[in-house]
CSV table of C-alpha atoms in Angstrom, one decimal:
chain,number,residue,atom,x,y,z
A,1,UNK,CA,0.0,0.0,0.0
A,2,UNK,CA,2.9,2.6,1.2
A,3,UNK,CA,4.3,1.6,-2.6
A,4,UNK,CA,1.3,2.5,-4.4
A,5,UNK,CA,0.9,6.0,-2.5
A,6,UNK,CA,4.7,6.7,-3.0
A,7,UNK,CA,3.6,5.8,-7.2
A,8,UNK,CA,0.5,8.2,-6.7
A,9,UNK,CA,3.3,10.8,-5.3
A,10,UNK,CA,5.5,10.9,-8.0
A,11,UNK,CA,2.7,10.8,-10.4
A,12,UNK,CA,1.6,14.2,-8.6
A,13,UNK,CA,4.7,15.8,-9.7
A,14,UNK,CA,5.1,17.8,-12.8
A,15,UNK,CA,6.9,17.3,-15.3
A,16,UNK,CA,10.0,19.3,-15.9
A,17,UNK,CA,9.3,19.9,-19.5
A,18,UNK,CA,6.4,21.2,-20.7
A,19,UNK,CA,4.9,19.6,-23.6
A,20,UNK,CA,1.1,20.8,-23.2
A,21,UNK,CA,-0.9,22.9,-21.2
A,22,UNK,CA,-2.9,23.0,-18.0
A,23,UNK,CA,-6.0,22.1,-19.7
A,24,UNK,CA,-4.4,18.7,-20.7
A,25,UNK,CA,-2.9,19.1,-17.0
A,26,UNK,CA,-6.4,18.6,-15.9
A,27,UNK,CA,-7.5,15.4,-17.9
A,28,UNK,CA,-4.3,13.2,-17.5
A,29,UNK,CA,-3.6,14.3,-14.0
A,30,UNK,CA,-6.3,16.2,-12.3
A,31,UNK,CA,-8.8,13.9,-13.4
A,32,UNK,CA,-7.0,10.8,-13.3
A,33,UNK,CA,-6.2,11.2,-9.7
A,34,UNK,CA,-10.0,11.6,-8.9
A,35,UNK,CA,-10.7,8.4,-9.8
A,36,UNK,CA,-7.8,6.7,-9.1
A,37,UNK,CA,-8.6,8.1,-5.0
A,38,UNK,CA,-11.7,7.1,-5.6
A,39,UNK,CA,-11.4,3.9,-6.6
A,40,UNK,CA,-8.6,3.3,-3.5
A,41,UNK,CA,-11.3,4.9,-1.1
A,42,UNK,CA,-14.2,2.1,-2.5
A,43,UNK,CA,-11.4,-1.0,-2.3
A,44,UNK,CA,-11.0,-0.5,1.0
A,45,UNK,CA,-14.6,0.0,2.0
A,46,UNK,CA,-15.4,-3.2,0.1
A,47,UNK,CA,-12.4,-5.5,0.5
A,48,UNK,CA,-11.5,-4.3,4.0
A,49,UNK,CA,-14.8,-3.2,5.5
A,50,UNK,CA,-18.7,-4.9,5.3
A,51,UNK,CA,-20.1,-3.5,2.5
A,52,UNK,CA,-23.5,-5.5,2.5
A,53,UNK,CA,-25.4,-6.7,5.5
A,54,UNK,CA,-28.8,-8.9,4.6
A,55,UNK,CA,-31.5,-10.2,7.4
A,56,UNK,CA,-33.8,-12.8,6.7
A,57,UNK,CA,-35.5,-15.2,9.4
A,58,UNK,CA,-33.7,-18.8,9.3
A,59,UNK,CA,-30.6,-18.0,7.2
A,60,UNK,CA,-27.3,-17.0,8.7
A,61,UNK,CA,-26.1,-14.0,8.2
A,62,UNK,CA,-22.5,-14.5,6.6
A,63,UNK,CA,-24.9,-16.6,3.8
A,64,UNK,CA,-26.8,-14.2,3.4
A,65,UNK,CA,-24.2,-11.3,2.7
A,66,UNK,CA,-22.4,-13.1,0.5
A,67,UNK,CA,-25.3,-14.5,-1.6
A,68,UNK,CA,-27.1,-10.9,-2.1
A,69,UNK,CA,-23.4,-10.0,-3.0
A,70,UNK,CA,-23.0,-12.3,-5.5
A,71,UNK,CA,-26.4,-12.3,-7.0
A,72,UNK,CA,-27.7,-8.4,-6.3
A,73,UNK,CA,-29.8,-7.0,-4.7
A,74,UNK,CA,-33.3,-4.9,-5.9
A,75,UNK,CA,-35.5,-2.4,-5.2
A,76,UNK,CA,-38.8,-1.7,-6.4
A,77,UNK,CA,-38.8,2.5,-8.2
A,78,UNK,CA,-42.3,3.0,-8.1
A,79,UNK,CA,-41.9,2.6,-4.2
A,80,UNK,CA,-38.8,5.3,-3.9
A,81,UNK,CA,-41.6,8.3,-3.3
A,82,UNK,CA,-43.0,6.6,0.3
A,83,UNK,CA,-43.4,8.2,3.2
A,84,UNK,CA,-40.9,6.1,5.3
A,85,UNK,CA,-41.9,3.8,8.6
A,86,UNK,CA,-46.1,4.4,7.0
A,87,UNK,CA,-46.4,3.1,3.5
A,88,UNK,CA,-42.9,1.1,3.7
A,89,UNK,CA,-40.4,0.6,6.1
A,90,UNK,CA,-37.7,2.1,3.7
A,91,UNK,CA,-38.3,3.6,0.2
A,92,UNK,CA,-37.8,1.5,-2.8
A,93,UNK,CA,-38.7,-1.4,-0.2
A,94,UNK,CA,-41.8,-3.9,-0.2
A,95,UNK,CA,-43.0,-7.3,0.3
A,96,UNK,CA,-43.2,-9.0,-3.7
A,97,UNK,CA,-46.7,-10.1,-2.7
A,98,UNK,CA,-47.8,-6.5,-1.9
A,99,UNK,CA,-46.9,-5.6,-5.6
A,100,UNK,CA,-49.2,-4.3,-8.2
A,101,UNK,CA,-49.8,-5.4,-11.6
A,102,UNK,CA,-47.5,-3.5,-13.9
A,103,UNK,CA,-44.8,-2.6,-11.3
A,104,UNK,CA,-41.0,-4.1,-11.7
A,105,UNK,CA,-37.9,-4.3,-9.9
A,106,UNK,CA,-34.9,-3.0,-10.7
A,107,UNK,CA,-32.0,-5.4,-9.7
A,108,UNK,CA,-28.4,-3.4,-8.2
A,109,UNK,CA,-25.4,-4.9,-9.1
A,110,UNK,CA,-23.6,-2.3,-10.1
A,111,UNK,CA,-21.9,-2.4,-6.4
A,112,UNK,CA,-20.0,-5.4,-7.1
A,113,UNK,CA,-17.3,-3.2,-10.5
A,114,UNK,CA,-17.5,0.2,-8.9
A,115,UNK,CA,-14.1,-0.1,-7.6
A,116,UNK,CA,-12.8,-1.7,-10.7
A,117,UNK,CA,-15.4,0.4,-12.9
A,118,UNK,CA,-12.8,4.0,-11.4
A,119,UNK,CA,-9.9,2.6,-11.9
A,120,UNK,CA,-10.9,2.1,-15.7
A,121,UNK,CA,-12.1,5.5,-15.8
A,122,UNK,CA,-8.9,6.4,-14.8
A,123,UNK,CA,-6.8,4.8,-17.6
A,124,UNK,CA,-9.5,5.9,-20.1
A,125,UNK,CA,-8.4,9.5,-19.0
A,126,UNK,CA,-4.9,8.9,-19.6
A,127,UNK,CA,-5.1,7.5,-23.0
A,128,UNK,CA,-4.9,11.0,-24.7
A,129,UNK,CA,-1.7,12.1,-22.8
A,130,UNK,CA,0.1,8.9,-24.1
A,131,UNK,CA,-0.7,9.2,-26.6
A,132,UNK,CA,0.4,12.3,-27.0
A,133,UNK,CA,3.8,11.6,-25.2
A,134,UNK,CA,4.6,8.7,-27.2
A,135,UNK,CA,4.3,10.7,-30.6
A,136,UNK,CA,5.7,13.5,-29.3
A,137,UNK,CA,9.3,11.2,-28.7
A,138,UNK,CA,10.8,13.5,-26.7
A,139,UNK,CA,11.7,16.5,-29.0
A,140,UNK,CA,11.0,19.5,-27.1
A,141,UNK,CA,13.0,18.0,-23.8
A,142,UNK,CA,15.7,16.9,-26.0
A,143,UNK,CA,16.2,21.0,-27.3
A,144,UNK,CA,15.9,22.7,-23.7
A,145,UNK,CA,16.8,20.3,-21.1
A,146,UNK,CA,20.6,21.8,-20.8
A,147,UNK,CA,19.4,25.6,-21.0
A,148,UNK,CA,16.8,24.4,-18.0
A,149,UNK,CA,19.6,23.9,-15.7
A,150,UNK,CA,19.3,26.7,-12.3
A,151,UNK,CA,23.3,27.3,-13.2
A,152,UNK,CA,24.8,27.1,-16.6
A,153,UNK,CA,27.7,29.6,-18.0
A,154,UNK,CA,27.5,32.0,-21.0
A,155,UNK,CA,29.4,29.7,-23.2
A,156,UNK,CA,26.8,26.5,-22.6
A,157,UNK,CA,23.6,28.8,-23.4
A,158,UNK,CA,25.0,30.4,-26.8
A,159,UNK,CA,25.9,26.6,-27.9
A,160,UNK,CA,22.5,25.3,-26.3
A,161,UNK,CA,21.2,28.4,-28.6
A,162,UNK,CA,23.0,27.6,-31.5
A,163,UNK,CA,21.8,24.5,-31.8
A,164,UNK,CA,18.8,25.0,-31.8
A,165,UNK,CA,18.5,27.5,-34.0
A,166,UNK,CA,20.4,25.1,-36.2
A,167,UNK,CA,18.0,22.4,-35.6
A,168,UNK,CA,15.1,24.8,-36.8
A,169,UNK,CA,17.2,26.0,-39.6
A,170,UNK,CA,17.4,22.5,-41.1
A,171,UNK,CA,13.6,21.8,-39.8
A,172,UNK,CA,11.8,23.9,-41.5
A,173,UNK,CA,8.4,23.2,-42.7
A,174,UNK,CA,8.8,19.6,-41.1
A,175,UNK,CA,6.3,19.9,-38.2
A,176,UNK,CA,2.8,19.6,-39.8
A,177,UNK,CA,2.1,16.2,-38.8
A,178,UNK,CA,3.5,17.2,-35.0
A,179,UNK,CA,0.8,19.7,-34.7
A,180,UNK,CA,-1.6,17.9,-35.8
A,181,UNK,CA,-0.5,14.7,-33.7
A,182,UNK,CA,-1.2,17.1,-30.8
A,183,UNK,CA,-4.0,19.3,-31.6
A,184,UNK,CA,-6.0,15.6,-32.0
A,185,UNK,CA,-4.8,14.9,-28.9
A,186,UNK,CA,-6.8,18.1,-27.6
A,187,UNK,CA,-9.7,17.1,-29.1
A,188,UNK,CA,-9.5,13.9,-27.9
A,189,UNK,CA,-9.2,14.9,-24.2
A,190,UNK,CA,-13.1,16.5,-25.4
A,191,UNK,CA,-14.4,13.8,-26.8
A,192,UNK,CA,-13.0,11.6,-24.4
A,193,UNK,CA,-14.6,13.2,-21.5
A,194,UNK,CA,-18.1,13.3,-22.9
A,195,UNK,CA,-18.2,9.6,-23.6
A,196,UNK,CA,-17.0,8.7,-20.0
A,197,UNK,CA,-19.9,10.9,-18.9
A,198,UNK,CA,-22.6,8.7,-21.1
A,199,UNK,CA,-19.9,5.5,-20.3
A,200,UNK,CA,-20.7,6.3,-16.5
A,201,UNK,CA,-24.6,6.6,-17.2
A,202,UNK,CA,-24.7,3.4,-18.8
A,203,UNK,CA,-22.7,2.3,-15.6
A,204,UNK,CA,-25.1,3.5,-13.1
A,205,UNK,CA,-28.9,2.4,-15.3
A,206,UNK,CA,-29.1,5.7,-17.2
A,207,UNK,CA,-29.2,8.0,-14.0
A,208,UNK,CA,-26.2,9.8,-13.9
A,209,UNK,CA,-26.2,12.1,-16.9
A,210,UNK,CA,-28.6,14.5,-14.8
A,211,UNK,CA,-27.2,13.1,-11.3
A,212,UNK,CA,-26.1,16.6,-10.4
A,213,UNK,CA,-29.2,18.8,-11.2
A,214,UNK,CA,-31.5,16.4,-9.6
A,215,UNK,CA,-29.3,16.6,-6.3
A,216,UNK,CA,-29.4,20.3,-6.7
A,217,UNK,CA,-33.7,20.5,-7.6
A,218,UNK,CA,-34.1,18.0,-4.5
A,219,UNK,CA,-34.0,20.7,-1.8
A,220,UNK,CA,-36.5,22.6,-3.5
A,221,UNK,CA,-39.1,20.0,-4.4
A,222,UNK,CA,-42.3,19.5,-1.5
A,223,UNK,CA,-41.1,16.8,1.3
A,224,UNK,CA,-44.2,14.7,0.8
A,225,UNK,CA,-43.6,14.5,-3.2
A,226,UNK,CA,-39.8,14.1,-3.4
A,227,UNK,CA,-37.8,11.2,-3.5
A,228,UNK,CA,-34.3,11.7,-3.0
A,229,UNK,CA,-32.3,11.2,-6.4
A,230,UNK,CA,-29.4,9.8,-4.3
A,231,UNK,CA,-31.3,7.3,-2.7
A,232,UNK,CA,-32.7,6.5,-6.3
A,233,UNK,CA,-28.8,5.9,-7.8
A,234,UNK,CA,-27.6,4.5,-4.5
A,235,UNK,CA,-30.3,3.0,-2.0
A,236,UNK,CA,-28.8,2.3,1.3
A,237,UNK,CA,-31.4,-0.8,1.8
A,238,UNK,CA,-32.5,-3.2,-0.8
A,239,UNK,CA,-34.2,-6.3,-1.2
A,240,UNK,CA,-33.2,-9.8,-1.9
A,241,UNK,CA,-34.5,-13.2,-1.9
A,242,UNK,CA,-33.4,-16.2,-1.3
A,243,UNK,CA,-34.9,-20.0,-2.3
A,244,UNK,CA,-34.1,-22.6,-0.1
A,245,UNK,CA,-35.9,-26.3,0.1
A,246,UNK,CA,-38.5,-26.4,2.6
A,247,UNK,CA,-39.3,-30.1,4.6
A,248,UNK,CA,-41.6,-30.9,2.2
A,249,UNK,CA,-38.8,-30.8,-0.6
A,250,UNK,CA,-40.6,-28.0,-2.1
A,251,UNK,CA,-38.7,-24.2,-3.0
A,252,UNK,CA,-39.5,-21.7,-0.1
A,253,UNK,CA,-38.5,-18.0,-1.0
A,254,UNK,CA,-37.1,-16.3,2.1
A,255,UNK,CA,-37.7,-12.4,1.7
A,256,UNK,CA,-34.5,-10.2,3.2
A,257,UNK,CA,-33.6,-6.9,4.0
A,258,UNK,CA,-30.4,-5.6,2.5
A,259,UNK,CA,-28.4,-2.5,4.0
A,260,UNK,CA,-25.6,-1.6,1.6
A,261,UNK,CA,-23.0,1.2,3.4
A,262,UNK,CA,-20.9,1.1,0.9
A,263,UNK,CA,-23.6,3.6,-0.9
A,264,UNK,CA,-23.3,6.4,1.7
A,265,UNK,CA,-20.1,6.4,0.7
A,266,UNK,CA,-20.8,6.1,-3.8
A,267,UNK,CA,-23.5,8.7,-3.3
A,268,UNK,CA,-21.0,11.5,-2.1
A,269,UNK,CA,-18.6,10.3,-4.4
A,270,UNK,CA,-20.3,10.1,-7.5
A,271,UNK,CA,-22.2,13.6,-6.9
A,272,UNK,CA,-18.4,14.9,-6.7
A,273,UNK,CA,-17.4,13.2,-9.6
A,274,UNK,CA,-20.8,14.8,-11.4
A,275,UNK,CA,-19.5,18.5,-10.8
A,276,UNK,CA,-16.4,17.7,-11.4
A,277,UNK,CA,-16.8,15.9,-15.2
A,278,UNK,CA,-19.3,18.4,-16.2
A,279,UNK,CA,-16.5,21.4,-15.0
A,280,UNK,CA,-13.9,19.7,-16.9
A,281,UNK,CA,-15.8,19.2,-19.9
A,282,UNK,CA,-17.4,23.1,-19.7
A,283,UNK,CA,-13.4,24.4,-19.4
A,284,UNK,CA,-12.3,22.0,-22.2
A,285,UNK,CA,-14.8,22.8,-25.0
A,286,UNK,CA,-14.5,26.9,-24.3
A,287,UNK,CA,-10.4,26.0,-24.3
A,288,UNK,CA,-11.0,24.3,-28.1
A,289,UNK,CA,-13.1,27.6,-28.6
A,290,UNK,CA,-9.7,29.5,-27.7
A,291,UNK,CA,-7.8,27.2,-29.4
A,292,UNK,CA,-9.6,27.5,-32.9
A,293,UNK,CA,-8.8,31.1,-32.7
A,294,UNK,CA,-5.4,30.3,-32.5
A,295,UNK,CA,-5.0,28.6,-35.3
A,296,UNK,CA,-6.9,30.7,-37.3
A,297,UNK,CA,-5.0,33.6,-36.0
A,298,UNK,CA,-1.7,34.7,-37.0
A,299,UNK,CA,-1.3,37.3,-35.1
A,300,UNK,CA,-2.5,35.7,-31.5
A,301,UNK,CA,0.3,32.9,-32.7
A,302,UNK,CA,3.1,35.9,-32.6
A,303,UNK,CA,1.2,37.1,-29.4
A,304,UNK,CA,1.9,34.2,-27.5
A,305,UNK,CA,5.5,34.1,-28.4
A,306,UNK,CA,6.2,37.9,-27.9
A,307,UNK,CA,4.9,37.4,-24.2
A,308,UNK,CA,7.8,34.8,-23.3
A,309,UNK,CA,10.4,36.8,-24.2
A,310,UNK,CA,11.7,40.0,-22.6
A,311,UNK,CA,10.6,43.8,-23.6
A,312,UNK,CA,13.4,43.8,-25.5
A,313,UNK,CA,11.9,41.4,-27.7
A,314,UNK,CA,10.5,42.3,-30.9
A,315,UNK,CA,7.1,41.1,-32.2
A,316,UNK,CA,8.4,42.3,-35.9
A,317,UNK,CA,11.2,39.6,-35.5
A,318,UNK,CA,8.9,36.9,-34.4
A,319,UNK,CA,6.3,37.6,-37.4
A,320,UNK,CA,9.4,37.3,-39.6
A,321,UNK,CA,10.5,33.5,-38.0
A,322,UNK,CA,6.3,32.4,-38.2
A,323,UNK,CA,5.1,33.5,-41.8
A,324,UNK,CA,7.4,33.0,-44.4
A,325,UNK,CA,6.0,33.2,-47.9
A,326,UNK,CA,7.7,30.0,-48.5
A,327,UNK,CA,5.7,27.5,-46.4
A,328,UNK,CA,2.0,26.2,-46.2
A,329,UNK,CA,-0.5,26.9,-43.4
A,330,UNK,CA,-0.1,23.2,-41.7
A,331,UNK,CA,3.9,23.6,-42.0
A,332,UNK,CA,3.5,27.2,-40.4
A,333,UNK,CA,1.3,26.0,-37.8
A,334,UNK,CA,3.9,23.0,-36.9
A,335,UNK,CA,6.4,25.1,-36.7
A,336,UNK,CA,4.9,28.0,-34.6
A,337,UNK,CA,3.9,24.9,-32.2
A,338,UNK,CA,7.6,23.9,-31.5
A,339,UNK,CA,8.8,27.4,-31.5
A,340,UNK,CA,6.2,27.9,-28.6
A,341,UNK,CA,7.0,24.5,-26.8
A,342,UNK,CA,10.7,25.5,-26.8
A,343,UNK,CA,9.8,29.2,-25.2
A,344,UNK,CA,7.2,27.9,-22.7
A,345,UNK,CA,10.2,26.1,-21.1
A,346,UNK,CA,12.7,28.6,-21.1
A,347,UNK,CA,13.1,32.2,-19.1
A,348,UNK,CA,12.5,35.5,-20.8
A,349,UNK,CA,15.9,36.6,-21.5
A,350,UNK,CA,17.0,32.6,-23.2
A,351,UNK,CA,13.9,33.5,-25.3
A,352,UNK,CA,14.8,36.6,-26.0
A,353,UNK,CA,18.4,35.6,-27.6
A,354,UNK,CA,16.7,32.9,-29.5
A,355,UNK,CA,14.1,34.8,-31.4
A,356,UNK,CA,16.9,37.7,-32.1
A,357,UNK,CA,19.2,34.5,-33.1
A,358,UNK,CA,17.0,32.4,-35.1
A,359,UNK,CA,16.0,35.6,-37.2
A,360,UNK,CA,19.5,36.6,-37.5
A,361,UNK,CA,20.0,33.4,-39.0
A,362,UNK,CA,17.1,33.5,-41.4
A,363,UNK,CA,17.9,37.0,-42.6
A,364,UNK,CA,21.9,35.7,-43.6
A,365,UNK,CA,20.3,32.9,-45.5
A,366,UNK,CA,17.7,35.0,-47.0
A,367,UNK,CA,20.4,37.9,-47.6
A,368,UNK,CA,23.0,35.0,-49.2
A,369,UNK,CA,20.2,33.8,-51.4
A,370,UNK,CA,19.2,37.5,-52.3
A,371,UNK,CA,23.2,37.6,-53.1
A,372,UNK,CA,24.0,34.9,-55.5
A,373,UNK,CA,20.7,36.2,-56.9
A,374,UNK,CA,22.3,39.5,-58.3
A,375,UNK,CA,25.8,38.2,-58.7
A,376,UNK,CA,26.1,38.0,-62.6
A,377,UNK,CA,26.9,34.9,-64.5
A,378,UNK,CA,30.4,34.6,-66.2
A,379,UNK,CA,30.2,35.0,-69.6
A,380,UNK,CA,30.7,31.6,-71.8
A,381,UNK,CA,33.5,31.4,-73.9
């Protein structure tokens, strides 16, 4: 156990190198660690604690438990609005021979995954980052890792520089397919989060998609009318029945009383879970919004890289590095996303001498080209 926390500890930490942003943060580690807590906090309830305790006349107990376990437990839903200790002894709760024509059960098993059920959840919500990671190959760490270091001399940073600026010299244009690898990625972490919301519905019988805003409307609704949404999802006690042959030889249903604890505690946690998907998935699809306007903005592109340097650098020499004539859109955009990579994990001042270097670089070439250009062919004899 002291392992798996000290694995949960360094999987707090961040990473050294950025290679995304705190939006992505939030999927792969934020949300990750949700369910992975949660799924720790229901494995020791379940495995370590009693999560089910049954009563029924003439049956021991541990039997009992462990065959409502196995088998689940039910409820009846058109009991769940009762006035409790009058019309029922609990809500949802009734003897099968008191039932009406045209009323059903609905049978709780669900209890059994849950624990297994987060953890899934939890891997599901990682899938974008490695993805992400594993096509991404370590690029961006392998460019800035030595100009990261708290103490490095003049001579290390202008080679760190030089390189690369000679590594984007020789790049160019090569980066379409890396920004697109990671914008998908983005999209994914969207996508992904709305089908683990309907994943989790299907989980839970179709009742947690408006979980949340039933919780909320529940304060507000008439006692005598209301029946408790978490109660609904999660009833504390259940029904279950159990056949046993009587002393004629003949099958004798024995009718039992469930009480299922572990539910006070997947009640709080699934409400928390609610808020905190639906959050997620709100801050992710405005952050696409934002991100569309990147791309489809030029200018916001220089924008971002102007504000990682210093005042001393100058927007005219970033616009120069990001939009020459020669390239496509996708190759500009793959570019701009490594140039911005690279300055997100450096200080203002390392920026600084690399935009002021890399255009120094491009305007030699550009002047050498401009050069041979004008210098006039020797005359054949």
């Amino acid at each position: 156990m002291l392992g798996l926390f000290k694995q949960l500890q360094d999987f707090l930490k961040f990473d050294q190198v950025w290679i995304d942003n705190n939006i992505f943060r939030l999927h792969y580690k934020g949300t990750v660690i949700v369910f992975v807590l949660a799924s720790l906090l229901v494995t020791s309830r379940q495995y370590i604690g009693d999560p089910i305790d049954c009563m029924v006349d003439g049956i021991p107990g541990g039997i009992m438990d462990t065959y409502c376990w196995i088998h689940s437990t039910f409820s009846i839903p058109t009991r769940w609005k009762i006035e409790q200790g009058k019309d029922a002894p609990h809500p949802g709760v009734a003897p099968l021979a008191d039932m009406e024509e045209g009323e059903e059960v609905k049978h709780h098993a669900y209890y059994q995954w849950v624990c297994f059920f987060l953890f899934f959840e939890a891997i599901l919500f990682y899938v974008p980052r490695y993805l992400w990671k594993t096509s991404e190959g370590g690029k961006i760490k392998m460019l800035v890792q030595d100009l990261m270091e708290p103490i490095i001399n003049e001579d290390s940073k202008q080679s760190q520089i030089d390189t690369i600026v000679k590594y984007f010299r020789e790049t160019r244009g090569t980066h379409a397919l890396y920004a697109f690898r990671y914008f998908a990625c983005e999209v994914l972490n969207f996508v992904n989060i709305i089908l683990q919301i309907y994943f989790i519905d299907f989980f839970l019988g179709f009742e947690f998609s408006t979980y949340g805003l039933d919780v909320l409307s529940f304060s507000e609704m008439e006692p005598e009318s209301r029946g408790d949404p978490m109660h609904i999802v999660f009833p504390k006690v259940t029904k279950c029945t159990f056949n046993k042959y009587g002393p004629s030889g003949t099958i004798e249903p024995k009718d039992g009383l469930c009480v299922l604890p572990l539910n006070i505690i997947n009640e709080k946690m699934f409400i928390f879970i609610w808020f905190w998907l639906v959050i997620v998935a709100i801050v992710t699809g405005i952050f696409l919004l934002y991100r569309i306007a990147v791309l489809l903005g030029p200018q916001i592109r220089v924008a971002l890289i102007t504000v990682k340097g210093s005042k001393s650098t100058k927007r005219s020499d970033v616009e120069a590095i990001l939009d020459p004539a020669s390239l496509s859109f996708a190759e500009k955009l793959g570019d701009w996303l490594v140039l911005y990579f690279v300055c997100k994990n450096l200080d203002a001042l390392a920026v600084n001498d690399l935009i002021r270097h890399i255009h120094k670089s491009e305007a030699g070439d550009n002047s050498n080209t401009e050069t041979l250009k004008m210098k006039p062919q020797s005359s054949q004899v």
